Amino acid sequence: MYTLYYSPGTASMVVHLALLEIGAPHELRLVDFAADAQHDPEYLKLNPRGVVPTLVIDGRAYFEAVALLMLLAERHPEAKLAPAPGTPERAAWYQWMVFLSNTLMSTYRLWFYPGELGMPEHAPEARAAVQKKIEGVWDQLDAQLATHGPYLLGAEFAGADLLLTMLMRGARNMPRPATGLPALKRLADAVRARPSWKKLYAIEGLQEW
Ligand SMILES: N[C@@H](CCC(=O)N[C@@H](CS)C(=O)NCC(=O)O)C(=O)O
C-alpha cells in the first residue's frame, strides 16, 4: 500500500499517474495549498521543503517526483513504465528522466516561484531569461520527437512520457505553450488519451487542458 500526498494538477500528478498505470493500491492525502498545508510542521517532517509529492512506502516518506516515478517503475516492472534494465532503451530512459528534472522541473520553480530568485515578482529580465530557457528545452524536445518519436524512447510509450506530458500541461498558460509545437502536441495527445490520464482528471477534479 502506498500513500501519496498530492495537490491537484501539480508535480504530484506524475506519481499519481504512475500508480494508476500500475494499478497499485494506494491512498491519497490532499495537501491543501489554500490552507498552506504544505508548510504544516507535521507535513514538513515528511517533506522538509514543503512541496508535493511525497510518497510513503512501508511507513517511510520519500520525495522528488522523478525519483518517485523511477522507484515505482522499478518496483513494478510488469507495468512497463521503464524498459528492461541493462538495455539501451533503459539507458535512454534514465537520460530523459534526469534531463526533464534538471532542465524543466528546476526552471519551473523559478517561473512559478519568483521568491526562489530572491524577488517577490519577476524583474522583466529575469522573467525573459527563465522563459527563454524553458522554450529552448521545448525546441530541443520537439526536434527529438520529430525525428525519433512519437514517444521519448521512440516507438514505445514509457513513464518518461507521463512526466513530459505533465510538464507540458504546466506550460499551458506560459507565453509559448509546448503544445504549439507539432511533435510535442502529438505526444501530449497520445498520453491524454490513456485511461490513467482520464482517471486522474476525474479523481483530482481537473478540467482544463
Ligand atoms: N522538484 C520537486 C518540485 C516539487 C514542486 O515544486 N511542487 C510544487 C507544486 S508543482 C509545490 O509543492 N509547491 C508548493 C510550494 O512551493 O509552496 C519535486 O519534483 O518533487
GROMACS .gro file of C-alpha atoms and ligand atoms in nm:
model
  229
    1MET     CA    1   0.000   0.000   0.000
    2TYR     CA    2   0.129   0.342  -0.097
    3THR     CA    3   0.024   0.678   0.046
    4LEU     CA    4   0.058   0.974  -0.190
    5TYR     CA    5   0.049   1.331  -0.060
    6TYR     CA    6  -0.072   1.537  -0.353
    7SER     CA    7  -0.227   1.860  -0.470
    8PRO     CA    8  -0.449   1.855  -0.783
    9GLY     CA    9  -0.276   1.938  -1.110
   10THR     CA   10   0.073   1.981  -0.965
   11ALA     CA   11   0.403   1.788  -0.970
   12SER     CA   12   0.233   1.506  -0.780
   13MET     CA   13   0.038   1.424  -1.099
   14VAL     CA   14   0.311   1.207  -1.244
   15VAL     CA   15   0.330   0.988  -0.934
   16HIS     CA   16  -0.048   0.958  -0.923
   17LEU     CA   17  -0.048   0.866  -1.294
   18ALA     CA   18   0.219   0.601  -1.234
   19LEU     CA   19   0.013   0.447  -0.952
   20LEU     CA   20  -0.290   0.438  -1.182
   21GLU     CA   21  -0.090   0.287  -1.470
   22ILE     CA   22   0.042   0.019  -1.235
   23GLY     CA   23  -0.295  -0.041  -1.072
   24ALA     CA   24  -0.125  -0.039  -0.733
   25PRO     CA   25  -0.344   0.004  -0.424
   26HIS     CA   26  -0.286   0.350  -0.282
   27GLU     CA   27  -0.430   0.608  -0.053
   28LEU     CA   28  -0.441   0.977  -0.147
   29ARG     CA   29  -0.387   1.254   0.109
   30LEU     CA   30  -0.469   1.603  -0.011
   31VAL     CA   31  -0.216   1.873   0.080
   32ASP     CA   32  -0.437   2.181   0.074
   33PHE     CA   33  -0.230   2.466  -0.068
   34ALA     CA   34  -0.515   2.712   0.003
   35ALA     CA   35  -0.465   2.637   0.373
   36ASP     CA   36  -0.082   2.640   0.334
   37ALA     CA   37  -0.085   2.275   0.446
   38GLN     CA   38   0.245   2.215   0.264
   39HIS     CA   39   0.411   2.418   0.541
   40ASP     CA   40   0.237   2.244   0.828
   41PRO     CA   41   0.506   2.121   1.074
   42GLU     CA   42   0.371   1.765   1.053
   43TYR     CA   43   0.395   1.767   0.672
   44LEU     CA   44   0.744   1.921   0.684
   45LYS     CA   45   0.857   1.615   0.878
   46LEU     CA   46   0.775   1.412   0.565
   47ASN     CA   47   0.888   1.665   0.307
   48PRO     CA   48   1.128   1.926   0.451
   49ARG     CA   49   1.098   2.163   0.150
   50GLY     CA   50   0.721   2.180   0.187
   51VAL     CA   51   0.631   2.063  -0.161
   52VAL     CA   52   0.432   1.782  -0.320
   53PRO     CA   53   0.462   1.499  -0.400
   54THR     CA   54   0.554   1.282  -0.104
   55LEU     CA   55   0.514   0.907  -0.129
   56VAL     CA   56   0.505   0.691   0.184
   57ILE     CA   57   0.617   0.330   0.133
   58ASP     CA   58   0.620   0.090   0.426
   59GLY     CA   59   0.598   0.379   0.672
   60ARG     CA   60   0.887   0.575   0.521
   61ALA     CA   61   0.844   0.902   0.328
   62TYR     CA   62   1.025   0.982   0.003
   63PHE     CA   63   1.016   1.295  -0.214
   64GLU     CA   64   1.116   1.428  -0.560
   65ALA     CA   65   0.865   1.342  -0.831
   66VAL     CA   66   1.111   1.196  -1.080
   67ALA     CA   67   1.279   0.979  -0.818
   68LEU     CA   68   0.934   0.852  -0.714
   69LEU     CA   69   0.846   0.771  -1.074
   70MET     CA   70   1.175   0.580  -1.112
   71LEU     CA   71   1.114   0.395  -0.788
   72LEU     CA   72   0.762   0.290  -0.887
   73ALA     CA   73   0.881   0.179  -1.231
   74GLU     CA   74   1.149  -0.036  -1.068
   75ARG     CA   75   0.912  -0.186  -0.810
   76HIS     CA   76   0.650  -0.275  -1.073
   77PRO     CA   77   0.835  -0.385  -1.388
   78GLU     CA   78   0.521  -0.552  -1.523
   79ALA     CA   79   0.366  -0.206  -1.578
   80LYS     CA   80   0.643  -0.130  -1.830
   81LEU     CA   81   0.691   0.228  -1.716
   82ALA     CA   82   1.061   0.166  -1.780
   83PRO     CA   83   1.236  -0.057  -2.034
   84ALA     CA   84   1.419  -0.366  -1.904
   85PRO     CA   85   1.738  -0.298  -1.703
   86GLY     CA   86   2.061  -0.327  -1.900
   87THR     CA   87   1.909  -0.238  -2.237
   88PRO     CA   88   1.998   0.070  -2.446
   89GLU     CA   89   1.634   0.181  -2.404
   90ARG     CA   90   1.675   0.179  -2.027
   91ALA     CA   91   1.984   0.400  -2.066
   92ALA     CA   92   1.783   0.644  -2.278
   93TRP     CA   93   1.503   0.638  -2.019
   94TYR     CA   94   1.744   0.745  -1.743
   95GLN     CA   95   1.877   1.013  -1.970
   96TRP     CA   96   1.536   1.170  -2.040
   97MET     CA   97   1.411   1.141  -1.684
   98VAL     CA   98   1.712   1.327  -1.549
   99PHE     CA   99   1.708   1.572  -1.839
  100LEU     CA  100   1.346   1.669  -1.770
  101SER     CA  101   1.415   1.703  -1.400
  102ASN     CA  102   1.729   1.911  -1.445
  103THR     CA  103   1.602   2.138  -1.718
  104LEU     CA  104   1.225   2.187  -1.696
  105MET     CA  105   1.135   2.095  -1.338
  106SER     CA  106   1.407   2.303  -1.176
  107THR     CA  107   1.336   2.601  -1.404
  108TYR     CA  108   0.960   2.580  -1.341
  109ARG     CA  109   1.034   2.660  -0.977
  110LEU     CA  110   1.195   2.986  -1.096
  111TRP     CA  111   0.897   3.062  -1.322
  112PHE     CA  112   0.620   2.986  -1.072
  113TYR     CA  113   0.801   3.093  -0.755
  114PRO     CA  114   1.000   3.414  -0.822
  115GLY     CA  115   1.082   3.414  -0.450
  116GLU     CA  116   1.337   3.145  -0.534
  117LEU     CA  117   1.521   3.411  -0.735
  118GLY     CA  118   1.503   3.640  -0.434
  119MET     CA  119   1.234   3.869  -0.579
  120PRO     CA  120   0.863   3.900  -0.490
  121GLU     CA  121   0.774   3.940  -0.861
  122HIS     CA  122   0.996   3.871  -1.160
  123ALA     CA  123   1.209   4.156  -1.283
  124PRO     CA  124   1.145   4.167  -1.663
  125GLU     CA  125   1.498   4.045  -1.748
  126ALA     CA  126   1.470   3.754  -1.505
  127ARG     CA  127   1.132   3.654  -1.647
  128ALA     CA  128   1.265   3.673  -2.002
  129ALA     CA  129   1.570   3.461  -1.912
  130VAL     CA  130   1.364   3.189  -1.744
  131GLN     CA  131   1.116   3.189  -2.034
  132LYS     CA  132   1.399   3.158  -2.287
  133LYS     CA  133   1.546   2.862  -2.105
  134ILE     CA  134   1.211   2.677  -2.095
  135GLU     CA  135   1.136   2.749  -2.459
  136GLY     CA  136   1.481   2.628  -2.564
  137VAL     CA  137   1.405   2.294  -2.400
  138TRP     CA  138   1.073   2.268  -2.586
  139ASP     CA  139   1.253   2.329  -2.915
  140GLN     CA  140   1.506   2.055  -2.837
  141LEU     CA  141   1.238   1.807  -2.733
  142ASP     CA  142   1.019   1.881  -3.035
  143ALA     CA  143   1.314   1.820  -3.268
  144GLN     CA  144   1.394   1.494  -3.084
  145LEU     CA  145   1.035   1.369  -3.112
  146ALA     CA  146   1.000   1.479  -3.475
  147THR     CA  147   1.295   1.261  -3.577
  148HIS     CA  148   1.293   0.982  -3.317
  149GLY     CA  149   0.935   0.985  -3.180
  150PRO     CA  150   0.647   0.961  -3.141
  151TYR     CA  151   0.748   0.886  -2.778
  152LEU     CA  152   1.064   0.993  -2.598
  153LEU     CA  153   1.206   0.643  -2.638
  154GLY     CA  154   1.081   0.605  -2.994
  155ALA     CA  155   0.800   0.366  -3.078
  156GLU     CA  156   0.717   0.258  -2.723
  157PHE     CA  157   0.540   0.456  -2.451
  158ALA     CA  158   0.722   0.477  -2.113
  159GLY     CA  159   0.692   0.662  -1.783
  160ALA     CA  160   0.911   0.944  -1.916
  161ASP     CA  161   0.618   1.037  -2.145
  162LEU     CA  162   0.388   1.081  -1.844
  163LEU     CA  163   0.646   1.316  -1.696
  164LEU     CA  164   0.687   1.514  -2.017
  165THR     CA  165   0.311   1.548  -2.063
  166MET     CA  166   0.262   1.668  -1.707
  167LEU     CA  167   0.530   1.929  -1.772
  168MET     CA  168   0.362   2.034  -2.097
  169ARG     CA  169   0.041   2.080  -1.905
  170GLY     CA  170   0.229   2.301  -1.661
  171ALA     CA  171   0.327   2.526  -1.952
  172ARG     CA  172  -0.026   2.566  -2.086
  173ASN     CA  173  -0.055   2.928  -1.969
  174MET     CA  174   0.302   3.028  -2.048
  175PRO     CA  175   0.362   3.273  -2.335
  176ARG     CA  176   0.457   2.988  -2.571
  177PRO     CA  177   0.283   2.665  -2.466
  178ALA     CA  178   0.467   2.345  -2.554
  179THR     CA  179   0.169   2.206  -2.744
  180GLY     CA  180   0.219   2.478  -3.005
  181LEU     CA  181   0.499   2.254  -3.135
  182PRO     CA  182   0.368   1.965  -3.350
  183ALA     CA  183   0.568   1.666  -3.227
  184LEU     CA  184   0.515   1.765  -2.864
  185LYS     CA  185   0.143   1.805  -2.926
  186ARG     CA  186   0.127   1.460  -3.086
  187LEU     CA  187   0.286   1.306  -2.777
  188ALA     CA  188   0.059   1.503  -2.540
  189ASP     CA  189  -0.247   1.386  -2.734
  190ALA     CA  190  -0.136   1.022  -2.709
  191VAL     CA  191  -0.078   1.044  -2.334
  192ARG     CA  192  -0.402   1.236  -2.272
  193ALA     CA  193  -0.591   0.954  -2.445
  194ARG     CA  194  -0.463   0.698  -2.192
  195PRO     CA  195  -0.711   0.568  -1.931
  196SER     CA  196  -0.474   0.671  -1.649
  197TRP     CA  197  -0.485   1.035  -1.758
  198LYS     CA  198  -0.865   1.038  -1.778
  199LYS     CA  199  -0.899   0.864  -1.444
  200LEU     CA  200  -0.663   1.111  -1.277
  201TYR     CA  201  -0.867   1.404  -1.413
  202ALA     CA  202  -1.182   1.254  -1.262
  203ILE     CA  203  -1.018   1.183  -0.923
  204GLU     CA  204  -0.832   1.515  -0.895
  205GLY     CA  205  -1.129   1.714  -1.032
  206LEU     CA  206  -0.931   1.866  -1.319
  207GLN     CA  207  -1.090   2.008  -1.631
  208GLU     CA  208  -0.867   2.240  -1.832
  209TRP     CA  209  -0.619   2.111  -2.094
  210LIG     N1  210   1.146   1.904  -0.753
  210LIG     C1  211   1.027   1.891  -0.672
  210LIG     C2  212   0.932   2.002  -0.713
  210LIG     C3  213   0.801   1.991  -0.642
  210LIG     C4  214   0.722   2.121  -0.653
  210LIG     O1  215   0.772   2.226  -0.694
  210LIG     N2  216   0.592   2.110  -0.617
  210LIG     C5  217   0.508   2.228  -0.615
  210LIG     C6  218   0.379   2.202  -0.691
  210LIG     S1  219   0.408   2.180  -0.864
  210LIG     C7  220   0.470   2.261  -0.473
  210LIG     O2  221   0.452   2.171  -0.391
  210LIG     N3  222   0.452   2.389  -0.442
  210LIG     C8  223   0.411   2.435  -0.313
  210LIG     C9  224   0.504   2.538  -0.258
  210LIG     O3  225   0.617   2.554  -0.309
  210LIG     O4  226   0.463   2.604  -0.162
  210LIG    C10  227   0.965   1.754  -0.694
  210LIG     O5  228   0.980   1.700  -0.802
  210LIG     O6  229   0.906   1.699  -0.603
   0.00000   0.00000   0.00000
